[in-house]
Structures are given as structure tokens and as C-alpha cells.
Short mmCIF file of C-alpha atoms in Angstrom, two decimals:
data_model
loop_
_atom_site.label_atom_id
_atom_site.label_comp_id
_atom_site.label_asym_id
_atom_site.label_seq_id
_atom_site.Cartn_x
_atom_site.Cartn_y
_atom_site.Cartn_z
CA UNK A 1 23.27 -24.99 -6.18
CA UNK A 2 21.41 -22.93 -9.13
CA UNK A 3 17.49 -22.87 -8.85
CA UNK A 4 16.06 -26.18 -11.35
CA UNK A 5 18.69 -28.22 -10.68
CA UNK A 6 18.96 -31.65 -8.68
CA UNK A 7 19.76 -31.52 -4.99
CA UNK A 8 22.47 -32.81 -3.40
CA UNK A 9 20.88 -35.52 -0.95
CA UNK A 10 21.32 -34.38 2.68
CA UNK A 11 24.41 -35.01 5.11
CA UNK A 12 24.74 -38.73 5.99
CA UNK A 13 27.12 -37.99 8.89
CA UNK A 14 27.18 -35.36 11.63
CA UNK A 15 31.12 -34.35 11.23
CA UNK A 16 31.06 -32.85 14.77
CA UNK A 17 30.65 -35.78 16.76
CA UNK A 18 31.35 -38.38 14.37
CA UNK A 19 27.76 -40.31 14.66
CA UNK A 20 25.53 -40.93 12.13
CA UNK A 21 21.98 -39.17 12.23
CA UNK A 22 19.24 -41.68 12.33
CA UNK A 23 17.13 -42.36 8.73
CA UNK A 24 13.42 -41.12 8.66
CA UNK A 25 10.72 -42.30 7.06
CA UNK A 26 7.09 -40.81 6.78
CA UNK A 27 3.66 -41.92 6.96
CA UNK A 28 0.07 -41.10 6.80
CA UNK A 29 0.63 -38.61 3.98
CA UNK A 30 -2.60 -36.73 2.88
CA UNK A 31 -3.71 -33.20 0.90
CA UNK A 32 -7.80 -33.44 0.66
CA UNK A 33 -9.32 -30.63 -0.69
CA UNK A 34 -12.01 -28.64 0.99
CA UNK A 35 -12.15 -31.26 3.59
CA UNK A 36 -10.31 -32.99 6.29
CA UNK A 37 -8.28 -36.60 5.39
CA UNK A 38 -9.72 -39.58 6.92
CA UNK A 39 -7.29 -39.84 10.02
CA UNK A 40 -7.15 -36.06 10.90
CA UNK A 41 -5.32 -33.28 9.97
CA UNK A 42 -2.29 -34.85 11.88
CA UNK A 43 0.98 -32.91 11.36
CA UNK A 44 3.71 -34.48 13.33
CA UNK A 45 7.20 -34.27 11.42
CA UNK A 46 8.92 -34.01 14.97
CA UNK A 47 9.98 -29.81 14.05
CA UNK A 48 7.57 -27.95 15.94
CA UNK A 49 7.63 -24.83 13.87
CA UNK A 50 7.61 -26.65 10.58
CA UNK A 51 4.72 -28.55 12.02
CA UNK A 52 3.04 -24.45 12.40
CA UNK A 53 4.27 -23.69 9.13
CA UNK A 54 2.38 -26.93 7.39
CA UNK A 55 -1.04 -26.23 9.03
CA UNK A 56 -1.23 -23.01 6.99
CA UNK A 57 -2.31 -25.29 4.28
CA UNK A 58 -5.45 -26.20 6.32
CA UNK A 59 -6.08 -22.76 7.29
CA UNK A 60 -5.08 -20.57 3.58
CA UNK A 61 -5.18 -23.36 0.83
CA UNK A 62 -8.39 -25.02 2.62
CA UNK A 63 -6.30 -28.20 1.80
CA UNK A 64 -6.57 -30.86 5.02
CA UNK A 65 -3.12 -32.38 5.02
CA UNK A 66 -1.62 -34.68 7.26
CA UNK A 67 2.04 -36.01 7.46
CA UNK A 68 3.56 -38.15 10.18
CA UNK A 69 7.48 -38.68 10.50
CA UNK A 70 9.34 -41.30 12.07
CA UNK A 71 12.88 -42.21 13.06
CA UNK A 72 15.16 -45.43 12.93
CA UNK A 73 16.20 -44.85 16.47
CA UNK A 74 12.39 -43.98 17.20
CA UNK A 75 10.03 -45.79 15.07
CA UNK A 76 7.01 -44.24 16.99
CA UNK A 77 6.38 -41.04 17.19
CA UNK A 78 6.30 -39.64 20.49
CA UNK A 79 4.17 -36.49 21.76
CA UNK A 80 7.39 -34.01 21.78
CA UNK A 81 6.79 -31.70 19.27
CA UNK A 82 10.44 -31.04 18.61
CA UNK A 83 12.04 -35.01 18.96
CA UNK A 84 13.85 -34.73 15.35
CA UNK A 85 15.11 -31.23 15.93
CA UNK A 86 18.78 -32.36 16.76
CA UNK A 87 20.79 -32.97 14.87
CA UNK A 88 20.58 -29.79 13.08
CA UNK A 89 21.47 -31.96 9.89
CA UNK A 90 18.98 -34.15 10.11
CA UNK A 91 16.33 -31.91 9.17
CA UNK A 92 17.34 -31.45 5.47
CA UNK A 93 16.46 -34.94 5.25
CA UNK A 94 12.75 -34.32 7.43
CA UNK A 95 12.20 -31.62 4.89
CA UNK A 96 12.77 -33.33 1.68
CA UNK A 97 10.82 -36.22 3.20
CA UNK A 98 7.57 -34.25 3.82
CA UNK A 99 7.64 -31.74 1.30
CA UNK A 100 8.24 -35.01 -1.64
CA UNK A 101 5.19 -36.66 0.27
CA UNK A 102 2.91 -33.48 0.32
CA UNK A 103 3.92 -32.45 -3.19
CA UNK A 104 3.00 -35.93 -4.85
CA UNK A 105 -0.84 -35.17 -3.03
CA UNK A 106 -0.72 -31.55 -4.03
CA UNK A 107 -0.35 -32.81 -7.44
CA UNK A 108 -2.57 -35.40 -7.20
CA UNK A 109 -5.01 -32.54 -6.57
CA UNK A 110 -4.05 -30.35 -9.11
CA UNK A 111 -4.75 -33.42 -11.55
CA UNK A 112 -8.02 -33.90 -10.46
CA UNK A 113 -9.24 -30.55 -10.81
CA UNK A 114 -8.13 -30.35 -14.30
CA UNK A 115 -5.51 -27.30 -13.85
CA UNK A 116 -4.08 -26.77 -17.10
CA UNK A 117 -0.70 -26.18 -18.26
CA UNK A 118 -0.89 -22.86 -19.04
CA UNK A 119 -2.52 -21.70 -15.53
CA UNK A 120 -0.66 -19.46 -13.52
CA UNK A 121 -1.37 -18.00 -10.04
CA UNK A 122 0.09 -15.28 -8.12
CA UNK A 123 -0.46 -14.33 -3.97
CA UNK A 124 1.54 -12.01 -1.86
CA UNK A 125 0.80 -12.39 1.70
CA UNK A 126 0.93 -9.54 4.18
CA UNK A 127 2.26 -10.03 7.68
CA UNK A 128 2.85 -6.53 10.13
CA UNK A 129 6.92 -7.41 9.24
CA UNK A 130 7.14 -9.00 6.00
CA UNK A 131 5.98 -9.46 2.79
CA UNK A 132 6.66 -12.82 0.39
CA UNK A 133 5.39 -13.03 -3.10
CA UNK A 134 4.46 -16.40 -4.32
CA UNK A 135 3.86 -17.49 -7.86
CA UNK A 136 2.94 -21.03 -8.96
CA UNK A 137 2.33 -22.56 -12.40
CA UNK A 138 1.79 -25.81 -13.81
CA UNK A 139 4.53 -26.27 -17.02
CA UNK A 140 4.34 -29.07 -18.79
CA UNK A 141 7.70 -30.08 -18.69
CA UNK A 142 7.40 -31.30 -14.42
CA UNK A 143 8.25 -28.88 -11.32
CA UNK A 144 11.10 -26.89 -10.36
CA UNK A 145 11.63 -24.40 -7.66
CA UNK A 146 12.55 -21.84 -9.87
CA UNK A 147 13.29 -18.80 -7.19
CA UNK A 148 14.00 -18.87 -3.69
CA UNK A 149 15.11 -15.65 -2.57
CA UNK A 150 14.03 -15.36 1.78
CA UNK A 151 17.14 -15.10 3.17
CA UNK A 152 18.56 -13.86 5.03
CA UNK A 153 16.11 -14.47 7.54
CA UNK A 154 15.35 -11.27 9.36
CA UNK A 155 18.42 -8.29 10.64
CA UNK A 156 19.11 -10.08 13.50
CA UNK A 157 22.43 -10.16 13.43
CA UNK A 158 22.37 -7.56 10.43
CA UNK A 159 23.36 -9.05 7.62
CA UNK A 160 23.23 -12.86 8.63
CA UNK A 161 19.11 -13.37 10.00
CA UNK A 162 17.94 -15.99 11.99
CA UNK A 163 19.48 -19.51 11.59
CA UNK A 164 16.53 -21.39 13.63
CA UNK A 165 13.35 -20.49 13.99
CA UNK A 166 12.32 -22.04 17.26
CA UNK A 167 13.66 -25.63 16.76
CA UNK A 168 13.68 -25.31 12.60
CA UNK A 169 16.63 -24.50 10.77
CA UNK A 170 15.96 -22.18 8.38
CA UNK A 171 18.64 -23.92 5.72
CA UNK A 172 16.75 -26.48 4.35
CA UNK A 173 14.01 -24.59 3.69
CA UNK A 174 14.74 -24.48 0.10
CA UNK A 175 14.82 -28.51 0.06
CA UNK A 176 11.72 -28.72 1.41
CA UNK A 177 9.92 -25.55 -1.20
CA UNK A 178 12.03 -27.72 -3.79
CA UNK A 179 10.57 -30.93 -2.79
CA UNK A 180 7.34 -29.99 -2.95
CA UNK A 181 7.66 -28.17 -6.34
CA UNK A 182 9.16 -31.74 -7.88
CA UNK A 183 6.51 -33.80 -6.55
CA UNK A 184 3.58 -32.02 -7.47
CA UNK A 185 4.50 -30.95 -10.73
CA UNK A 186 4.89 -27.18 -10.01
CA UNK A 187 6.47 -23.73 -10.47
CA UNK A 188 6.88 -22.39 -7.21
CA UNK A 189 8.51 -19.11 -7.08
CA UNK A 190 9.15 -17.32 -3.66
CA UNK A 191 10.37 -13.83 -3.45
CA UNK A 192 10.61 -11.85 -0.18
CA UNK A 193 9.40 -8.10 -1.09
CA UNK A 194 10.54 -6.65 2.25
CA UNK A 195 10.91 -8.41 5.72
CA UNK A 196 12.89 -7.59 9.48
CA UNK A 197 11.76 -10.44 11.11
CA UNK A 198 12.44 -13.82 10.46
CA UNK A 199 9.75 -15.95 11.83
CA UNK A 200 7.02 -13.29 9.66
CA UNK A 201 9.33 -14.18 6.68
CA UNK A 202 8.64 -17.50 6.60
CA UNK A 203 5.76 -17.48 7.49
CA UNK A 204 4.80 -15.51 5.21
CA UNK A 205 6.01 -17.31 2.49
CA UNK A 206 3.92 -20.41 4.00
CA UNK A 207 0.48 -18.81 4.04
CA UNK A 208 1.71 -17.06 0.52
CA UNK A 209 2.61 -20.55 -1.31
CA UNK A 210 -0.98 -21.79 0.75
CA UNK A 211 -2.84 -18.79 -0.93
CA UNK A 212 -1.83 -19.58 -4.15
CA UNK A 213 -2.21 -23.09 -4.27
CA UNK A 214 -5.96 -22.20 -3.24
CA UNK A 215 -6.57 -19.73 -6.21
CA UNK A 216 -4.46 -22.30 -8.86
CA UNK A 217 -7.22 -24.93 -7.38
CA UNK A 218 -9.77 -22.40 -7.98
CA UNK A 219 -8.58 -21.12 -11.34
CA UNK A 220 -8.12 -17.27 -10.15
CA UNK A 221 -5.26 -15.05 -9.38
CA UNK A 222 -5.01 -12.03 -7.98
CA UNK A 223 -3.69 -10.38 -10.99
CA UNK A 224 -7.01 -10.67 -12.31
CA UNK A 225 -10.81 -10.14 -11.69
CA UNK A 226 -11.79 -11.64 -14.87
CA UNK A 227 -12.80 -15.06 -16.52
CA UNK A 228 -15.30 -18.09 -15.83
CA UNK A 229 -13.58 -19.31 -12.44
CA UNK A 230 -13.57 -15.74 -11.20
CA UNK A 231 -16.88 -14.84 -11.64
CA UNK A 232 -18.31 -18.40 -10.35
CA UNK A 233 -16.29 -17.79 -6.96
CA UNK A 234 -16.65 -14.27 -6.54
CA UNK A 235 -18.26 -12.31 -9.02
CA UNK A 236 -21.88 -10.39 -9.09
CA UNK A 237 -23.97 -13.97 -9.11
CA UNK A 238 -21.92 -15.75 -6.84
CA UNK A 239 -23.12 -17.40 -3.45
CA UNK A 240 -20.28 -15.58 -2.18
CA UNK A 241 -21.96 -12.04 -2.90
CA UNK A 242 -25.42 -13.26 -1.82
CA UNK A 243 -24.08 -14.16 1.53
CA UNK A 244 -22.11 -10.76 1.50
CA UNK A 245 -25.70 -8.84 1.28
CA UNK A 246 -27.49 -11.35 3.38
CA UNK A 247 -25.05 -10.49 6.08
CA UNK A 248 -26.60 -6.12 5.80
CA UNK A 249 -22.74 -5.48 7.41
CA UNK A 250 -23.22 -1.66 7.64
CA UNK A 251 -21.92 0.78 10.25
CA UNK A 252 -22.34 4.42 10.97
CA UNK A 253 -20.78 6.98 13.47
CA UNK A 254 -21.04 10.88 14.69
CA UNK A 255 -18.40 12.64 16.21
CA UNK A 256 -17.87 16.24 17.46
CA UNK A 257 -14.99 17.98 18.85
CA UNK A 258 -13.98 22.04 18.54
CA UNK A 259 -11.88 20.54 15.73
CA UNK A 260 -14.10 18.71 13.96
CA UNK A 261 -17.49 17.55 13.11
CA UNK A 262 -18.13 14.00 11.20
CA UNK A 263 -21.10 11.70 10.22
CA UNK A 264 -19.85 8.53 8.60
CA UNK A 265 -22.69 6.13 6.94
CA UNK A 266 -20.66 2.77 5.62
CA UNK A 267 -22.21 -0.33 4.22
CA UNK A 268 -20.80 -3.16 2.71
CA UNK A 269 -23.89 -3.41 0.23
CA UNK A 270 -21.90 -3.41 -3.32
CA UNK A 271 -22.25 -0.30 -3.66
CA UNK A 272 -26.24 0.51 -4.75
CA UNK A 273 -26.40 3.56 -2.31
CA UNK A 274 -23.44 5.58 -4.02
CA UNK A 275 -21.31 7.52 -2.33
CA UNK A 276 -21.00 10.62 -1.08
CA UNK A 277 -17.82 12.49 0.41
CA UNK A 278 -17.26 15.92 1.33
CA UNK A 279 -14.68 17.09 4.46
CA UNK A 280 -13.60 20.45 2.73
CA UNK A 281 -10.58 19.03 1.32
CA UNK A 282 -11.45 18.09 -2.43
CA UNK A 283 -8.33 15.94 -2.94
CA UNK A 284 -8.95 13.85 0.30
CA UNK A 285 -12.45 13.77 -0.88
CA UNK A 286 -11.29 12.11 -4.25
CA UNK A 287 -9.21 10.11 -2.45
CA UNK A 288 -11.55 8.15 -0.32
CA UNK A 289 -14.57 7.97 -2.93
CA UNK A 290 -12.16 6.34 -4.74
CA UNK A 291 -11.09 3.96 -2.63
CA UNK A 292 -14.85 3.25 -1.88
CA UNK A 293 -16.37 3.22 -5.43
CA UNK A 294 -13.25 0.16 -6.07
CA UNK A 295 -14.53 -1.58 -2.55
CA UNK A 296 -18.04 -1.03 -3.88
CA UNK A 297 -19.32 0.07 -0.71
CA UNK A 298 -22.08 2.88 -0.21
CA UNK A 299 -20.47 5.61 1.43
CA UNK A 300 -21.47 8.82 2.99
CA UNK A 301 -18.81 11.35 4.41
CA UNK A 302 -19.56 14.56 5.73
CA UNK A 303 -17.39 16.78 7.90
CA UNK A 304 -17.10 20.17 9.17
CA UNK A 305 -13.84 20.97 10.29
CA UNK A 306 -11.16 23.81 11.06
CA UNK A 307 -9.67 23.93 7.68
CA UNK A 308 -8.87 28.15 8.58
CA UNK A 309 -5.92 26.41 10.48
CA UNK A 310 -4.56 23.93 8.16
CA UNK A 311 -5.72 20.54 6.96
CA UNK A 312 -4.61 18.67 9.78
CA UNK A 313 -7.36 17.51 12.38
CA UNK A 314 -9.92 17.26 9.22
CA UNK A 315 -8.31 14.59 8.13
CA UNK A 316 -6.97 12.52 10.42
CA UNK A 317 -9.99 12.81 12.14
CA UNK A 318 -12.40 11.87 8.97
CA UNK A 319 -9.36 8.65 8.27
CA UNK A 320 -10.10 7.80 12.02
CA UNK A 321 -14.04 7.93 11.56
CA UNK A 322 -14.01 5.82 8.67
CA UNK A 323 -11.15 3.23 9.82
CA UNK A 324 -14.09 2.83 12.96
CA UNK A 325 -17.09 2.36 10.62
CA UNK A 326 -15.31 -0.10 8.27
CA UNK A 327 -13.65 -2.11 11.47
CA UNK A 328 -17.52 -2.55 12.82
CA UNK A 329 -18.89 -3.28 9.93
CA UNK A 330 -16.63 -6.27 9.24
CA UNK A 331 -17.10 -7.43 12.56
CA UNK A 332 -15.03 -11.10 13.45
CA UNK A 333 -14.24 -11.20 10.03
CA UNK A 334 -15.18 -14.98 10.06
CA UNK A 335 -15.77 -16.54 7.16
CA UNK A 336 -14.18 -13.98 4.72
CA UNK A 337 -11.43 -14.50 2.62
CA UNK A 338 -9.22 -11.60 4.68
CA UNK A 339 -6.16 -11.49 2.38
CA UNK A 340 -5.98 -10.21 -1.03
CA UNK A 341 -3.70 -7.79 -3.10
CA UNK A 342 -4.76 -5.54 -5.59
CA UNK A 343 -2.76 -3.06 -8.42
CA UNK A 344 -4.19 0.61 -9.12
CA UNK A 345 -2.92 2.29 -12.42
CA UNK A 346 -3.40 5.83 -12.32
CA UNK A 347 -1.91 8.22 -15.14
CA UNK A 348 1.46 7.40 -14.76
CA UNK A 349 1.30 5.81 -11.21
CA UNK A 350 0.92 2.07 -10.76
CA UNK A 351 0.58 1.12 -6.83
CA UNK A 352 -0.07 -2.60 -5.52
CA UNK A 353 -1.95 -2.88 -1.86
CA UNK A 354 -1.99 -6.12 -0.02
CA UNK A 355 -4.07 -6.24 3.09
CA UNK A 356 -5.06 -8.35 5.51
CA UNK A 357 -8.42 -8.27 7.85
CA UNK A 358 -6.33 -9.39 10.70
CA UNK A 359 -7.27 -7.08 13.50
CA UNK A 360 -2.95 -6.50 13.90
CA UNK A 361 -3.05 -2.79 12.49
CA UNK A 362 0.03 -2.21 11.03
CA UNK A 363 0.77 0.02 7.59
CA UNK A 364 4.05 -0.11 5.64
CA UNK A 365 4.61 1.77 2.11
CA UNK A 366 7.42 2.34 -0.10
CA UNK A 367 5.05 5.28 -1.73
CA UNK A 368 7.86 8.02 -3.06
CA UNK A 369 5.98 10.97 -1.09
CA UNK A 370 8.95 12.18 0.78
CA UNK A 371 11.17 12.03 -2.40
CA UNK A 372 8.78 12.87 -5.60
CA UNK A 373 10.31 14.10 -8.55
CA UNK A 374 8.61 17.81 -7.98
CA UNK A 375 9.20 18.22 -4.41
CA UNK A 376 5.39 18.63 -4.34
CA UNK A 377 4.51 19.80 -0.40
CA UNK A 378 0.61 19.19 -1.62
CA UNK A 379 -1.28 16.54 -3.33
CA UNK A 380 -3.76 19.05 -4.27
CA UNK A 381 -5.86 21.95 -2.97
CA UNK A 382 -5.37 22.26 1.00
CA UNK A 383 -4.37 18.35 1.36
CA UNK A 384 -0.90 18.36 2.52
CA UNK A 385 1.78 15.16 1.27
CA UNK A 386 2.45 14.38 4.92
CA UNK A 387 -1.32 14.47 5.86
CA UNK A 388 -2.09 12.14 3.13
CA UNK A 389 0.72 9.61 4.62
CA UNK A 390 -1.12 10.22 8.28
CA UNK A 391 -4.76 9.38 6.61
CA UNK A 392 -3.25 6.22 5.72
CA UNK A 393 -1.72 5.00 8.65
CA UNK A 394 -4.86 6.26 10.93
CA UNK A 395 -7.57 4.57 8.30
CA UNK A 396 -5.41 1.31 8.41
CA UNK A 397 -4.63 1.38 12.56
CA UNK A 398 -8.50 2.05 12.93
CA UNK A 399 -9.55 -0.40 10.26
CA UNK A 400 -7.26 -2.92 12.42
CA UNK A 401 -5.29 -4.22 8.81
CA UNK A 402 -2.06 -5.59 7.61
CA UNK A 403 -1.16 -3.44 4.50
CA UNK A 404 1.46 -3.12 2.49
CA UNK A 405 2.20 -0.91 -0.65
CA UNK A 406 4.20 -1.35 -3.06
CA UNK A 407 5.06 1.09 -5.89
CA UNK A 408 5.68 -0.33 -8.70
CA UNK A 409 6.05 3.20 -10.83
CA UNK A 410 6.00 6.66 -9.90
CA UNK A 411 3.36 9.07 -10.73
CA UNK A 412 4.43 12.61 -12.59
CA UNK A 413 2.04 14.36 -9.70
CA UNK A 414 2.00 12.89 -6.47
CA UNK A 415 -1.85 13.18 -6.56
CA UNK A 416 -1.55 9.84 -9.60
CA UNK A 417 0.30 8.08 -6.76
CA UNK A 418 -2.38 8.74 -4.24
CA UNK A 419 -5.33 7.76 -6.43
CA UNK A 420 -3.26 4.66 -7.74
CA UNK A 421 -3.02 3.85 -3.95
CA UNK A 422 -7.00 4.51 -3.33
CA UNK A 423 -7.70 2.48 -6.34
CA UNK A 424 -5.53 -0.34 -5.03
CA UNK A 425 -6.82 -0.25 -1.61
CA UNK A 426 -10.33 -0.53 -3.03
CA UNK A 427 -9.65 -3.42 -4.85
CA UNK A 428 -8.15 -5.42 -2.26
CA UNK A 429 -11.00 -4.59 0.80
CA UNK A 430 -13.45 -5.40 -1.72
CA UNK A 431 -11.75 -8.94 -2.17
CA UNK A 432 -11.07 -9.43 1.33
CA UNK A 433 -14.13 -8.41 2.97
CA UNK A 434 -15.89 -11.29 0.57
CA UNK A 435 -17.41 -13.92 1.99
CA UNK A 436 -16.28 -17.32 1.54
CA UNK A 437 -19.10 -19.90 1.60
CA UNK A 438 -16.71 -23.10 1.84
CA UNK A 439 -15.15 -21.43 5.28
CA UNK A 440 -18.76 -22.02 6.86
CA UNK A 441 -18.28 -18.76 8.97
CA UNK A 442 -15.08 -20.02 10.23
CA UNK A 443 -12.09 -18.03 10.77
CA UNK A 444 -9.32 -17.98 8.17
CA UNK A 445 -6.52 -18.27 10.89
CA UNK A 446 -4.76 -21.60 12.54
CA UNK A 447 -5.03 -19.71 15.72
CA UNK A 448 -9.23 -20.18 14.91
CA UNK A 449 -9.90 -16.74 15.51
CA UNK A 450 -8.74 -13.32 15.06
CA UNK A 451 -10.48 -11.82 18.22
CA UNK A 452 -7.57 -12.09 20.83
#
């Protein structure tokens, strides 16, 4: 079946045993936005995981929905999570059912806050083993799914992924994306960027599609930090940057060893301090006032360390510091908008960085340091290639984030690519460490916190 065009309806027979799978109908259908529906935020399609999957759109779009599924053979639904699961076929139909239901109050929303045809929005979302990219639109000419490209699901079994996920079949997922698309109207476009594990996958391309549907409601995107919508939500005047400096999130740590000695001063304060960075490695100090000037953050750096032996211990040990400082200063991280992504353009190097607050430290990068064009050993000065890699990976495991980076291009000097990166990074703490008056402090998570 090619992408756009109509669906096959699902199997009307299960040809192993010869019986027919029982008809389902739905019920108590609702998408409110910024609120909960009237009954409850009761999710109940008789697929436990797709039930999980669905209540990302309470949690990442903001969007209460609520969607209740019932059988011929079982006209009420019963409290097993999983009582449509078998047959296997039968879920096609589940999927088709909810996602049609869900997609006519998705667009329903999208009508009534005046989303135009020509808006766009774009969301990757960042999970410790994959990464989906989500774009949405709103053409004139009605919805389509126009790319669905997960599968497989996973590398276990190499080559084939997961078939279930839990109870779900992972099949119909397309029917369901596609149902959803048709009904409200949309563009939905799902790509998986990289991903081992198939129940991140999809989920991932859950919160993703959730994500965007929140900044198309909004009128952002992530590709840009610009416009009317942007500025009222986020930008310098916002209630979202009051509460940000109302909250005086700050941090500040000393540490000595015979290796090393650091003061780091951090606060998230938009930046009116300035900052300040010196470890005795220039590049690493360009690196990370960077990275802090595009987080607007005031930032103080100052370390003594045993750069006579190499550059080693100064800085990991300065990434470590400042991974601390940043992880205390955001504290719970309720209430902030924790996901974002974010493109640096340096010279000839464009990088994209999406990161999650999500206290599940995990870094993975594409970056061509091992391979650049020059065979460069340093980035520049003292600052070794393989010590900028280990800065990374101990500011992110300290920081306790989800990031990913993406190269898009190359630079011609591996120092472009590592100031592409810190520009990148910048831009998508400073986004995620927002605040997000509508969450009312709460936790952007279905789990309700991010703490255990």
C-alpha cells in the first residue's frame, strides 16, 4: 500500500481457525485542549500498550482525550486492560476505530484554534534508544499519512524487530497514524532517525506526533524561534520567562583534587550576569561559553588543573562540575517543557541536538569525530577530539539528559562541528529548561514524575 492512498479495511476472518473476529465499536470519544473532557481522561481500547501510547497526548500535547472500545461478543468493557488483544487481527480494526474517532476531535481542535493552511510543525522526540521525527501540517486538500517509516521495530531478531509490543501488534500501527491523519485533516509524517529498541520506537513516535500537535496548536515549531505565537509563549515578555526568573534556579559548586581545582557559578537567570569560562584549555573554553551564551544562562567557570600532563582530568572534570550545577539547578524539572531540539550552523558545520530533562542520562551522536575529513587528533590548542567526545557524554550523564545529535553536514575543521554542537545544545536547554505556565508545576511525564 503506497503512503496517501485508501486502506484496505481490516481482515473480516481469522484464516487460522476459521472464526470470525467480533465487530467493535467505540464510545466516549474526546480531545479537549488544555483541560480534561467531562467524563475523564478514560482510555480503554482493550490494548494495554496502545492504551500507554494514547495517554501521551495528555501528558506531551496537553490534549485530555478519552476513547472507550467495545466488542460484539462484549458490549461492556471489562477492567482487563488487554480483552481485545486476541485475535491478533482484530486490532487493525481497534486501531482504525480509535485513531478515526481521535482524529475527527483533533481536528475539531485544530479548527477552533484557527490553524491555517499553510502552518507547519516539526518535533523530534528523544528517548535513551530511539529517535522519531514527526512533522504535521494542515493542507488544504484533507489529511494523509504521507510517511511512515518505524519499522522494523527494534534488532531483535536483526533484521525483523518486534512484532508485539506487550499485547499490541506493531502492524497496524500505520492504520491507526493513517486514521488519525484522515480524520483530522492532517499531514502526519513519521520518520525513525535511529532506534534498537522497539517499545522506545514507538513510543517515541507517540510523544513525537503529541509534541507536535502541541506546537501546531500553539503556532510554533521547533525549526524556529521567531514570529507572534513564539514570542507570546516563550519569548522575553512571556509569563513563561517571568516564572523562569521568579523561580532564582541557580547552583554553584567547588571541587579539589591533585588533578584539579573547579568553582562553577550557574544560574538560569537569562543570561544578565555574562559568562565567564576559563579551565586552561581555550577551545573547551569556547566550547562551553557557547553553549551557555545560546542557553542564556550566567556562567562562571574557573579551573586549575594538570594541563603539564595532557588535557584529560581538566576536562572531564570541569564537564562533570557543570553537568552537577545545571542538574541542581533544574531541580524536579516540574513544570518545564523538558523536550526540545535545536540546529547550530557553524562555518560549514550544521549539528541538530534534541534533549530531554528526563533524569535517564544517556548521550548518542552521529558527530564525524572519529572519521573527519583531516584526521584532525585536536579540536584546537591542547583539547584533544576524543576528550571533546568524553566532555559530552560526562556533561550529559551529570546533567541526567536524553540527547541526541544529529549531523546534518560536516564541518571543514572539526572545531565548526564542535561549536555547531555547543550552539545546538544551547538552544535546546534554553527551550527545555522553560517554564510552562499551563503545566501548573506539574510534571511533563504519564508516569507524573521524573524523580524515581
Amino acid at each position: 500500500l503506497a503512503l496517501g492512498q485508501s486502506r484496505p479495511p481490516p481482515p473480516t476472518s481469522d484464516l487460522r481457525s476459521g472464526t470470525m473476529p467480533p465487530s467493535y465499536s467505540i464510545s466516549a470519544v474526546d480531545a479537549v485542549d488544555l483541560s480534561k473532557p467531562d467524563g475523564g481522561s478514560v482510555i480503554s481500547t482493550g490494548v494495554g500498550f496502545l492504551d500507554h501510547m494514547i495517554d501521551q497526548l495528555n501528558s506531551h500535547a496537553q490534549v485530555g482525550v478519552s476513547a472507550v472500545v467495545a466488542s460484539s461478543s462484549s458490549p461492556a468493557p471489562t477492567t482487563d486492560k488487554n480483552r481485545y488483544s486476541d485475535p491478533p487481527e482484530g486490532q487493525a480494526e481497534i486501531m482504525s476505530l480509535v485513531g478515526s474517532g481521535l482524529g475527527s476531535k483533533i481536528g475539531a481542535l485544530i479548527k477552533a484554534k484557527g490553524v491555517t493552511p499553510d502552518a507547519s510543525s516539526r518535533f523530534c522526540c528523544p528517548l535513551d534508544e530511539a529517535l522519531v521525527e514527526c512533522v504535521l501540517s494542515a493542507p488544504a486538500g484533507g489529511g494523509v499519512l504521507s510517511a511512515f517509516e518505524l519499522a522494523p521495530y527494534g534488532v531483535y531478531p536483526a533484521g525483523k524487530g518486534r512484532s508485539r509490543i506487550g499485547r499490541m501488534s506493531t502492524g497496524p500501527l500505520d492504520a491507526f497514524f493513517g486514521s488519525v491523519a484522515e480524520g483530522s485533516g492532517l499531514d502526519v509524517s513519521l520518520r525513525k532517525v535511529r532506534g534498537d529498541n522497539g517499545h522506545h520506537v514507538v513510543e517515541s513516535a507517540f510523544k513525537a506526533f503529541s509534541r507536535a500537535l502541541r506546537n501546531l496548536l500553539d503556532g510554533t515549531t521547533t525549526d524556529s524561534c521567531e514570529g507572534e505565537a513564539f514570542e507570546s509563549t516563550w519569548g522575553a515578555t512571556s509569563e513563561s520567562k517571568e516564572q523562569g526568573l521568579a523561580m532564582n534556579r541557580c547552583a554553584k559548586l567547588e571541587r579539589s583534587t591533585k588533578e584539579t581545582s573547579i568553582s562553577v557559578d550557574l544560574k538560569l537567570d537569562g543570561g544578565k550576569d555574562g559568562v565567564r569560562v576559563d579551565t586552561g584549555l581555550p577551545a573547551l573554553d569556547d566550547i562551553f561559553t557557547t553553549l551557555a551564551n545560546e542557553a542564556q544562562m550566567s556562567l562562571g567557570v574557573e579551573c586549575r588543573g594538570d594541563t603539564w600532563v595532557d588535557d584529560h582530568h581538566t576536562a572531564e572534570d570541569v564537564s562533570i562540575a557543570l553537568g552537577q550545577c545545571l542538574d541542581k539547578a533544574l531541580g524536579t524539572k516540574a513544570g518545564l517543557n523538558r523536550m526540545w531540539c535545536a540546529v547550530g550552523v557553524v562555518g560549514d558545520a550544521e549539528v541538530e541536538v534534541t534533549m530531554d530533562l528526563s533524569n535517564r542520562p544517556c548521550l548518542t551522536s552521529d558527530l564525524s569525530l572519529s572519521t573527519n575529513a583531516n584526521e584532525e587528533e585536536y579540536v584546537e590548542g591542547d583539547l584533544t577530539v576524543e576528550m571533546l567526545v568524553h566532555s559530552l557524554e560526562s556533561l550529559v550523564e551529570n546533567s541526567r539528559m536524553t540527547v541526541h545529535i544529529v549531523e546534518r553536514k560536516e564541518g571543514k575543521k572539526v572545531k565548526e562541528t564542535a561549536m555547531a554542537a555547543a550552539m545546538a545544545f544551547g538552544r535546546a536547554l534554553k527551550m527545555c529548561s522553560a517554564v510552562d505556565p499551563r503545566r501548573a508545576g506539574k510534571t511533563a511525564s504519564s508516569k507524573g514524575t521524573l524523580s524515581v
